GROMACS .gro file of C-alpha atoms in nm:
model
  428
    1MET     CA    1  -6.148  -0.174   7.482
    2SER     CA    2  -5.778  -0.241   7.411
    3THR     CA    3  -5.871  -0.462   7.121
    4MET     CA    4  -6.149  -0.210   7.009
    5MET     CA    5  -5.890   0.049   6.946
    6GLY     CA    6  -5.665  -0.139   6.800
    7ALA     CA    7  -5.929  -0.270   6.522
    8ILE     CA    8  -6.007   0.072   6.493
    9GLY     CA    9  -5.643   0.158   6.415
   10HIS     CA   10  -5.580  -0.124   6.212
   11ALA     CA   11  -5.923   0.012   5.959
   12LEU     CA   12  -5.750   0.377   5.950
   13ALA     CA   13  -5.396   0.263   5.892
   14LEU     CA   14  -5.568   0.075   5.578
   15ALA     CA   15  -5.765   0.356   5.468
   16GLY     CA   16  -5.459   0.578   5.539
   17SER     CA   17  -5.237   0.372   5.332
   18MET     CA   18  -5.431   0.381   5.051
   19THR     CA   19  -5.486   0.730   5.016
   20TRP     CA   20  -5.139   0.761   5.043
   21GLU     CA   21  -5.118   0.528   4.733
   22ILE     CA   22  -5.366   0.745   4.543
   23LEU     CA   23  -5.294   1.089   4.662
   24TRP     CA   24  -5.071   1.219   4.322
   25ALA     CA   25  -5.304   1.036   4.086
   26LEU     CA   26  -5.609   1.207   4.211
   27ILE     CA   27  -5.421   1.595   4.209
   28LEU     CA   28  -5.277   1.484   3.875
   29GLY     CA   29  -5.667   1.411   3.732
   30PHE     CA   30  -5.783   1.692   3.890
   31ALA     CA   31  -5.534   1.944   3.754
   32LEU     CA   32  -5.598   1.742   3.399
   33SER     CA   33  -5.978   1.803   3.433
   34ALA     CA   34  -5.955   2.140   3.563
   35VAL     CA   35  -5.766   2.240   3.255
   36VAL     CA   36  -6.030   2.099   3.002
   37GLN     CA   37  -6.280   2.252   3.212
   38ALA     CA   38  -6.098   2.612   3.212
   39VAL     CA   39  -6.099   2.593   2.801
   40VAL     CA   40  -6.475   2.410   2.703
   41ARG     CA   41  -6.770   2.626   2.767
   42LYS     CA   42  -7.075   2.456   2.842
   43SER     CA   43  -7.318   2.635   2.600
   44THR     CA   44  -7.078   2.467   2.351
   45ILE     CA   45  -7.156   2.105   2.513
   46VAL     CA   46  -7.539   2.155   2.497
   47ARG     CA   47  -7.544   2.221   2.143
   48LEU     CA   48  -7.354   1.964   2.057
   49LEU     CA   49  -7.566   1.695   2.238
   50GLY     CA   50  -7.899   1.768   2.028
   51ASP     CA   51  -8.023   1.402   1.922
   52ASP     CA   52  -7.883   1.003   2.031
   53LYS     CA   53  -7.746   0.936   1.731
   54PRO     CA   54  -7.413   0.731   1.740
   55LYS     CA   55  -7.167   0.998   1.699
   56THR     CA   56  -7.393   1.243   1.947
   57LEU     CA   57  -7.327   0.975   2.209
   58ALA     CA   58  -6.993   0.929   2.151
   59VAL     CA   59  -6.947   1.305   2.159
   60ALA     CA   60  -7.118   1.337   2.507
   61ALA     CA   61  -6.949   1.042   2.662
   62GLY     CA   62  -6.592   1.255   2.568
   63LEU     CA   63  -6.720   1.553   2.634
   64GLY     CA   64  -6.828   1.380   3.004
   65ALA     CA   65  -6.501   1.208   3.069
   66ALA     CA   66  -6.317   1.579   3.036
   67SER     CA   67  -6.553   1.686   3.234
   68SER     CA   68  -6.592   1.614   3.614
   69SER     CA   69  -6.580   1.331   3.847
   70CYS     CA   70  -6.799   1.394   4.152
   71SER     CA   71  -7.128   1.179   4.052
   72TYR     CA   72  -7.359   1.425   4.231
   73ALA     CA   73  -7.221   1.754   3.983
   74ALA     CA   74  -7.238   1.532   3.742
   75VAL     CA   75  -7.573   1.421   3.793
   76ALA     CA   76  -7.694   1.797   3.827
   77LEU     CA   77  -7.466   1.889   3.512
   78ALA     CA   78  -7.686   1.628   3.316
   79ARG     CA   79  -8.017   1.758   3.402
   80SER     CA   80  -7.886   2.140   3.321
   81LEU     CA   81  -7.789   2.014   2.983
   82PHE     CA   82  -8.157   1.868   2.883
   83ARG     CA   83  -8.311   2.180   3.037
   84LYS     CA   84  -8.141   2.388   2.796
   85GLY     CA   85  -8.214   2.177   2.555
   86ALA     CA   86  -7.960   1.858   2.489
   87ASN     CA   87  -8.091   1.491   2.406
   88PHE     CA   88  -8.189   1.305   2.728
   89THR     CA   89  -8.000   0.993   2.598
   90ALA     CA   90  -7.701   1.228   2.533
   91ALA     CA   91  -7.727   1.418   2.844
   92MET     CA   92  -7.767   1.037   3.016
   93ALA     CA   93  -7.429   0.956   2.797
   94PHE     CA   94  -7.256   1.284   2.943
   95GLU     CA   95  -7.355   1.165   3.267
   96ILE     CA   96  -7.170   0.812   3.267
   97GLY     CA   97  -6.866   0.939   3.042
   98SER     CA   98  -6.811   1.210   3.395
   99THR     CA   99  -6.797   0.980   3.629
  100ASN     CA  100  -6.681   0.637   3.482
  101LEU     CA  101  -6.447   0.755   3.192
  102VAL     CA  102  -6.236   1.028   3.358
  103VAL     CA  103  -5.850   1.012   3.413
  104GLU     CA  104  -5.869   0.999   3.792
  105LEU     CA  105  -6.056   0.728   3.790
  106GLY     CA  106  -5.851   0.547   3.541
  107ILE     CA  107  -5.524   0.605   3.719
  108ILE     CA  108  -5.644   0.524   4.090
  109LEU     CA  109  -5.765   0.175   3.922
  110ALA     CA  110  -5.411   0.108   3.746
  111LEU     CA  111  -5.266   0.188   4.100
  112LEU     CA  112  -5.493   0.002   4.363
  113MET     CA  113  -5.590  -0.274   4.127
  114GLY     CA  114  -5.366  -0.311   3.806
  115TRP     CA  115  -5.433  -0.201   3.442
  116GLN     CA  116  -5.643  -0.428   3.345
  117PHE     CA  117  -5.918  -0.266   3.576
  118THR     CA  118  -5.829   0.064   3.401
  119ALA     CA  119  -5.867  -0.071   3.076
  120ALA     CA  120  -6.182  -0.291   3.145
  121GLU     CA  121  -6.332   0.078   3.269
  122PHE     CA  122  -6.278   0.221   2.921
  123VAL     CA  123  -6.426  -0.079   2.743
  124GLY     CA  124  -6.708  -0.098   2.970
  125GLY     CA  125  -6.827   0.231   2.995
  126PRO     CA  126  -6.896   0.260   2.611
  127ILE     CA  127  -7.060  -0.082   2.632
  128MET     CA  128  -7.288   0.055   2.902
  129ILE     CA  129  -7.407   0.337   2.675
  130VAL     CA  130  -7.460   0.180   2.404
  131VAL     CA  131  -7.699  -0.084   2.573
  132LEU     CA  132  -7.853   0.215   2.764
  133ALA     CA  133  -7.921   0.385   2.389
  134VAL     CA  134  -8.117   0.050   2.261
  135LEU     CA  135  -8.288   0.039   2.583
  136PHE     CA  136  -8.402   0.395   2.560
  137ARG     CA  137  -8.511   0.294   2.198
  138LEU     CA  138  -8.677   0.039   2.295
  139PHE     CA  139  -8.876   0.130   2.633
  140VAL     CA  140  -8.870   0.500   2.702
  141ARG     CA  141  -9.164   0.663   2.538
  142SER     CA  142  -9.145   1.015   2.416
  143ARG     CA  143  -9.426   1.075   2.634
  144LEU     CA  144  -9.211   0.994   2.987
  145ILE     CA  145  -8.947   1.218   2.831
  146ASP     CA  146  -9.204   1.522   2.804
  147GLU     CA  147  -9.303   1.448   3.182
  148ALA     CA  148  -8.926   1.416   3.271
  149ARG     CA  149  -8.896   1.739   3.085
  150VAL     CA  150  -9.169   1.922   3.290
  151GLN     CA  151  -9.052   1.770   3.635
  152ALA     CA  152  -8.701   1.885   3.529
  153ASP     CA  153  -8.797   2.253   3.429
  154GLN     CA  154  -8.956   2.266   3.780
  155GLY     CA  155  -8.611   2.326   3.902
  156ILE     CA  156  -8.577   2.125   4.262
  157ALA     CA  157  -8.266   2.125   4.393
  158GLY     CA  158  -8.037   1.785   4.426
  159SER     CA  159  -7.695   1.812   4.523
  160MET     CA  160  -7.385   2.028   4.409
  161GLU     CA  161  -7.612   2.239   4.194
  162GLY     CA  162  -7.420   2.515   4.236
  163HIS     CA  163  -7.102   2.365   4.127
  164ALA     CA  164  -7.257   2.170   3.824
  165ALA     CA  165  -7.420   2.505   3.714
  166MET     CA  166  -7.111   2.722   3.725
  167ASP     CA  167  -6.921   2.780   3.360
  168MET     CA  168  -6.553   2.882   3.475
  169SER     CA  169  -6.427   2.830   3.134
  170VAL     CA  170  -6.224   3.135   2.989
  171GLN     CA  171  -6.339   3.283   2.703
  172GLY     CA  172  -6.170   3.488   2.425
  173GLU     CA  173  -5.926   3.438   2.091
  174GLY     CA  174  -5.620   3.304   2.116
  175SER     CA  175  -5.441   2.918   2.105
  176PHE     CA  176  -5.568   2.672   2.391
  177VAL     CA  177  -5.240   2.693   2.525
  178ARG     CA  178  -5.186   3.117   2.524
  179ARG     CA  179  -5.534   3.102   2.706
  180LEU     CA  180  -5.463   2.872   2.946
  181PHE     CA  181  -5.125   3.068   3.091
  182SER     CA  182  -5.311   3.376   3.084
  183GLY     CA  183  -5.365   3.497   3.390
  184PRO     CA  184  -5.758   3.418   3.375
  185GLY     CA  185  -5.705   3.104   3.241
  186LEU     CA  186  -5.444   2.993   3.537
  187THR     CA  187  -5.722   3.144   3.800
  188SER     CA  188  -5.977   2.932   3.633
  189VAL     CA  189  -5.798   2.625   3.665
  190SER     CA  190  -5.716   2.675   4.014
  191HIS     CA  191  -6.092   2.773   4.064
  192VAL     CA  192  -6.189   2.453   3.903
  193PHE     CA  193  -5.921   2.242   4.037
  194VAL     CA  194  -6.046   2.359   4.382
  195MET     CA  195  -6.414   2.305   4.339
  196GLU     CA  196  -6.359   1.935   4.207
  197TRP     CA  197  -6.179   1.864   4.531
  198ALA     CA  198  -6.423   2.037   4.775
  199ALA     CA  199  -6.748   1.803   4.575
  200ILE     CA  200  -6.562   1.491   4.572
  201LEU     CA  201  -6.351   1.507   4.930
  202ARG     CA  202  -6.639   1.339   5.156
  203ASP     CA  203  -6.718   1.084   4.914
  204LEU     CA  204  -6.383   1.006   4.872
  205ILE     CA  205  -6.323   0.991   5.263
  206ILE     CA  206  -6.614   0.764   5.323
  207GLY     CA  207  -6.518   0.542   5.045
  208LEU     CA  208  -6.175   0.512   5.193
  209LEU     CA  209  -6.316   0.496   5.554
  210ILE     CA  210  -6.568   0.212   5.468
  211ALA     CA  211  -6.320   0.033   5.255
  212GLY     CA  212  -6.057   0.023   5.571
  213ALA     CA  213  -6.292  -0.076   5.803
  214ILE     CA  214  -6.412  -0.365   5.540
  215ALA     CA  215  -6.070  -0.437   5.474
  216ALA     CA  216  -5.984  -0.497   5.838
  217TRP     CA  217  -6.329  -0.633   5.994
  218VAL     CA  218  -6.459  -0.853   5.719
  219PRO     CA  219  -6.284  -1.196   5.704
  220ASN     CA  220  -6.230  -1.280   5.305
  221ALA     CA  221  -6.423  -1.627   5.367
  222PHE     CA  222  -6.736  -1.426   5.413
  223TRP     CA  223  -6.680  -1.242   5.081
  224GLU     CA  224  -6.548  -1.575   4.928
  225ASN     CA  225  -6.902  -1.721   5.011
  226PHE     CA  226  -7.108  -1.423   4.919
  227PHE     CA  227  -6.961  -1.381   4.542
  228LEU     CA  228  -6.936  -1.811   4.507
  229ALA     CA  229  -6.570  -1.769   4.474
  230ASP     CA  230  -6.524  -2.156   4.461
  231ASP     CA  231  -6.706  -2.164   4.138
  232PRO     CA  232  -6.546  -1.994   3.857
  233THR     CA  233  -6.894  -2.057   3.614
  234TRP     CA  234  -7.157  -1.924   3.904
  235SER     CA  235  -6.903  -1.644   4.050
  236ALA     CA  236  -6.874  -1.494   3.661
  237ILE     CA  237  -7.257  -1.547   3.613
  238TRP     CA  238  -7.326  -1.379   3.998
  239GLY     CA  239  -7.068  -1.102   4.002
  240PRO     CA  240  -7.233  -0.866   3.797
  241ILE     CA  241  -7.581  -0.890   3.898
  242VAL     CA  242  -7.484  -0.860   4.286
  243GLY     CA  243  -7.217  -0.585   4.229
  244PRO     CA  244  -7.410  -0.262   4.161
  245VAL     CA  245  -7.667  -0.387   4.499
  246VAL     CA  246  -7.323  -0.375   4.667
  247ALA     CA  247  -7.252  -0.038   4.525
  248ILE     CA  248  -7.645   0.077   4.605
  249VAL     CA  249  -7.648   0.028   4.930
  250SER     CA  250  -7.254   0.118   4.977
  251PHE     CA  251  -7.380   0.496   4.955
  252VAL     CA  252  -7.054   0.558   4.796
  253CYS     CA  253  -6.977   0.741   4.498
  254SER     CA  254  -6.735   0.841   4.232
  255ILE     CA  255  -6.357   0.766   4.275
  256GLY     CA  256  -6.454   0.711   4.655
  257ASN     CA  257  -6.569   0.342   4.544
  258VAL     CA  258  -6.247   0.249   4.401
  259PRO     CA  259  -6.065   0.155   4.720
  260LEU     CA  260  -6.392  -0.050   4.806
  261ALA     CA  261  -6.372  -0.240   4.452
  262ALA     CA  262  -6.033  -0.309   4.569
  263VAL     CA  263  -6.188  -0.470   4.859
  264LEU     CA  264  -6.434  -0.718   4.704
  265TRP     CA  265  -6.180  -0.818   4.451
  266ASN     CA  266  -5.944  -0.942   4.690
  267GLY     CA  267  -6.276  -1.083   4.835
  268GLY     CA  268  -6.324  -1.304   4.542
  269ILE     CA  269  -6.599  -1.069   4.308
  270SER     CA  270  -6.554  -1.163   3.952
  271PHE     CA  271  -6.381  -0.916   3.743
  272GLY     CA  272  -6.693  -0.799   3.536
  273GLY     CA  273  -6.874  -0.763   3.879
  274VAL     CA  274  -6.604  -0.544   3.981
  275VAL     CA  275  -6.711  -0.348   3.645
  276ALA     CA  276  -7.061  -0.325   3.715
  277PHE     CA  277  -7.012  -0.256   4.112
  278ILE     CA  278  -6.789   0.066   3.975
  279PHE     CA  279  -7.052   0.173   3.707
  280ALA     CA  280  -7.324   0.159   4.006
  281ASP     CA  281  -7.229   0.468   4.158
  282LEU     CA  282  -7.464   0.623   3.961
  283LEU     CA  283  -7.736   0.427   4.090
  284ILE     CA  284  -7.634   0.463   4.482
  285LEU     CA  285  -7.996   0.556   4.713
  286PRO     CA  286  -7.900   0.922   4.773
  287ILE     CA  287  -7.842   0.950   4.363
  288LEU     CA  288  -8.206   0.743   4.261
  289ASN     CA  289  -8.342   0.990   4.523
  290ILE     CA  290  -8.238   1.291   4.347
  291TYR     CA  291  -8.351   1.106   3.988
  292ARG     CA  292  -8.660   1.133   4.187
  293LYS     CA  293  -8.682   1.472   4.232
  294TYR     CA  294  -8.530   1.562   3.921
  295TYR     CA  295  -8.731   1.380   3.650
  296GLY     CA  296  -9.017   1.241   3.827
  297THR     CA  297  -9.089   0.869   4.016
  298ARG     CA  298  -9.175   0.684   3.674
  299MET     CA  299  -8.819   0.828   3.539
  300MET     CA  300  -8.643   0.764   3.831
  301LEU     CA  301  -8.754   0.357   3.802
  302THR     CA  302  -8.711   0.353   3.460
  303LEU     CA  303  -8.326   0.506   3.504
  304LEU     CA  304  -8.311   0.232   3.784
  305ALA     CA  305  -8.434  -0.035   3.546
  306THR     CA  306  -8.230   0.047   3.204
  307PHE     CA  307  -7.884   0.140   3.391
  308TYR     CA  308  -7.874  -0.150   3.607
  309VAL     CA  309  -7.915  -0.381   3.278
  310SER     CA  310  -7.673  -0.155   3.142
  311MET     CA  311  -7.435  -0.248   3.406
  312VAL     CA  312  -7.485  -0.601   3.413
  313ALA     CA  313  -7.477  -0.645   3.041
  314ALA     CA  314  -7.143  -0.395   3.039
  315GLY     CA  315  -7.001  -0.646   3.321
  316TYR     CA  316  -7.054  -0.995   3.146
  317LEU     CA  317  -6.949  -0.866   2.833
  318VAL     CA  318  -6.613  -0.717   2.963
  319GLU     CA  319  -6.595  -1.057   3.156
  320LEU     CA  320  -6.624  -1.198   2.837
  321LEU     CA  321  -6.385  -1.031   2.613
  322PHE     CA  322  -6.115  -1.001   2.839
  323GLY     CA  323  -6.174  -1.367   2.945
  324ALA     CA  324  -6.105  -1.466   2.564
  325THR     CA  325  -5.822  -1.227   2.535
  326GLY     CA  326  -5.648  -1.371   2.859
  327LEU     CA  327  -5.630  -1.024   3.048
  328ILE     CA  328  -5.837  -1.118   3.358
  329PRO     CA  329  -5.557  -1.121   3.632
  330THR     CA  330  -5.515  -1.409   3.828
  331GLN     CA  331  -5.350  -1.299   4.121
  332ARG     CA  332  -5.612  -1.112   4.386
  333ASN     CA  333  -5.372  -0.881   4.573
  334ALA     CA  334  -5.507  -0.514   4.499
  335MET     CA  335  -5.341  -0.266   4.723
  336VAL     CA  336  -5.516  -0.277   5.033
  337MET     CA  337  -5.302  -0.447   5.266
  338GLU     CA  338  -5.005  -0.215   5.248
  339SER     CA  339  -5.025  -0.064   5.586
  340GLY     CA  340  -4.719   0.179   5.635
  341ILE     CA  341  -4.555   0.428   5.392
  342SER     CA  342  -4.211   0.357   5.253
  343TRP     CA  343  -3.976   0.630   5.125
  344ASN     CA  344  -4.020   0.514   4.713
  345TYR     CA  345  -4.144   0.695   4.409
  346THR     CA  346  -4.505   0.723   4.515
  347THR     CA  347  -4.371   0.966   4.842
  348TRP     CA  348  -4.178   1.193   4.557
  349LEU     CA  349  -4.509   1.201   4.333
  350ASN     CA  350  -4.634   1.263   4.606
  351ILE     CA  351  -4.406   1.579   4.752
  352VAL     CA  352  -4.416   1.733   4.393
  353PHE     CA  353  -4.819   1.679   4.311
  354LEU     CA  354  -4.876   1.819   4.675
  355LEU     CA  355  -4.646   2.114   4.591
  356LEU     CA  356  -4.912   2.193   4.245
  357ALA     CA  357  -5.230   2.169   4.447
  358ALA     CA  358  -5.056   2.383   4.719
  359GLY     CA  359  -4.974   2.647   4.482
  360LEU     CA  360  -5.336   2.602   4.275
  361VAL     CA  361  -5.508   2.650   4.655
  362LEU     CA  362  -5.304   2.975   4.703
  363ARG     CA  363  -5.447   3.098   4.342
  364PHE     CA  364  -5.797   2.977   4.440
  365VAL     CA  365  -5.788   3.178   4.809
  366ARG     CA  366  -5.634   3.477   4.655
  367THR     CA  367  -5.854   3.537   4.337
  368GLY     CA  368  -6.174   3.543   4.555
  369GLY     CA  369  -6.247   3.164   4.532
  370ILE     CA  370  -6.397   3.176   4.890
  371PRO     CA  371  -6.706   3.307   4.795
  372MET     CA  372  -6.753   3.013   4.526
  373LEU     CA  373  -6.674   2.733   4.742
  374ARG     CA  374  -7.007   2.897   4.954
  375MET     CA  375  -7.233   2.836   4.667
  376MET     CA  376  -7.131   2.522   4.514
  377GLY     CA  377  -7.456   2.340   4.658
  378GLY     CA  378  -7.651   2.675   4.570
  379SER     CA  379  -7.976   2.692   4.322
  380PRO     CA  380  -8.018   2.534   4.020
  381ASP     CA  381  -8.216   2.806   3.936
  382ALA     CA  382  -7.953   3.074   4.024
  383GLY     CA  383  -8.025   3.259   3.686
  384HIS     CA  384  -8.382   3.206   3.644
  385ASP     CA  385  -8.572   3.450   3.858
  386GLY     CA  386  -8.359   3.707   3.686
  387GLY     CA  387  -8.336   3.904   4.011
  388HIS     CA  388  -7.982   3.951   3.995
  389GLY     CA  389  -7.947   4.196   3.727
  390HIS     CA  390  -7.722   3.999   3.559
  391GLU     CA  391  -7.836   4.128   3.221
  392GLY     CA  392  -7.648   4.468   3.262
  393HIS     CA  393  -7.307   4.228   3.341
  394THR     CA  394  -7.370   3.982   3.112
  395SER     CA  395  -7.033   4.161   2.874
  396HIS     CA  396  -6.831   4.176   3.213
  397ASP     CA  397  -6.893   3.806   3.277
  398HIS     CA  398  -6.774   3.697   2.935
  399HIS     CA  399  -6.494   3.889   2.882
  400GLN     CA  400  -6.366   3.879   3.233
  401PRO     CA  401  -6.426   3.545   3.360
  402GLY     CA  402  -6.062   3.505   3.559
  403LEU     CA  403  -6.172   3.784   3.754
  404PRO     CA  404  -6.236   3.741   4.157
  405ALA     CA  405  -6.546   3.545   4.166
  406ASN     CA  406  -6.798   3.821   4.270
  407HIS     CA  407  -7.212   3.762   4.272
  408ASP     CA  408  -7.220   3.830   3.908
  409HIS     CA  409  -6.985   3.625   3.783
  410VAL     CA  410  -7.093   3.300   4.003
  411HIS     CA  411  -7.424   3.390   3.866
  412HIS     CA  412  -7.364   3.404   3.522
  413TYR     CA  413  -7.450   3.020   3.481
  414HIS     CA  414  -7.784   2.856   3.380
  415ARG     CA  415  -8.020   3.089   3.241
  416GLU     CA  416  -8.166   2.965   2.896
  417SER     CA  417  -8.096   3.310   2.722
  418ASP     CA  418  -7.764   3.333   2.883
  419ASP     CA  419  -7.590   3.146   2.619
  420GLU     CA  420  -7.739   3.316   2.321
  421ASP     CA  421  -7.624   3.660   2.520
  422HIS     CA  422  -7.277   3.547   2.562
  423ASP     CA  423  -7.222   3.408   2.205
  424ASP     CA  424  -7.393   3.774   2.050
  425LEU     CA  425  -7.130   3.949   2.288
  426GLY     CA  426  -6.857   3.734   2.169
  427HIS     CA  427  -6.875   3.820   1.820
  428HIS     CA  428  -6.852   4.213   1.908
   0.00000   0.00000   0.00000
């Protein structure tokens, strides 16, 4: 019994030390993401994603990178953009950007695994989008897209629908800085910040606990055999193929899979395998089930096949590029085995950013944020039925989005007609 308790204690200690190592980076990343979301409107995004031209896909990936980092919310938001008229390929590029090209993912990869992995992520992401766009052009017929649109328009709920549907951006005139530091601007930032945390917390905790358990209990020899670590050539071929498979069955999404990636890297997976593994948070089993609800079984299987091939291809190309330039780390010492907390720069950064987080949470609570949390899992069609009578309130929502989150404010999203209403009102 004491041995078992010791093993559990060891796993928790490793999970705790990883959490401490990345805490300030998470707060910084979500704060930056909240700032961007506070000033960029979702109706603007839809307008920019009308086709699948290279420039549009680049814009989609960039807007995605600035928008969110919870995989479930990203998948829900991509469907909402698709329903409002965005091109399907562009919506998928947005989805990839918003889970795999976000700043907090880059910072955490650098902290736990090394800057080379951050670079690989930002090189591999665009490669994956290009490969996916080519595969869609070759294999996805317009009839399948039309079927997916019919299914999407049924509005079947997935996960984090309410979170994805909320547009908490600050409207009105003035420069970026002026809008940001206005009362409504700071309120909006605090709301987005807390919502992002609430969306990702479960996956982050599960990811850290799984990574801690695997690091503590699974011997490296197992992973070295599994990833063919003794043979560099076969390991490089095998890694990107098997990386996404491990991710799919691990159920961990978003940045929750970085601690696990660190464990796999220490265990011998190839550099390209790590990249493919991290991208595969968009194919975990619960998300595949959401694709089935959103777009139908045929499109879900199409997404599984095309995303998987894109991830493997990105993994291989990153391996080749970084191998040719000598950027693949030779040491496998990702930050997993550091149990214990010492008084260093990480501690100071954590204290500073925890104070920032406390300030944002306090503002969130004081400006009526709690009711919004209850609506995070809400219906994707809160605005489609017209039963909330928000035509009469659109002007109020448009001009005062920083007010406490009342029923009308939270529900001003997701009507196809809403965006036009808002834009007209904006010129009054």
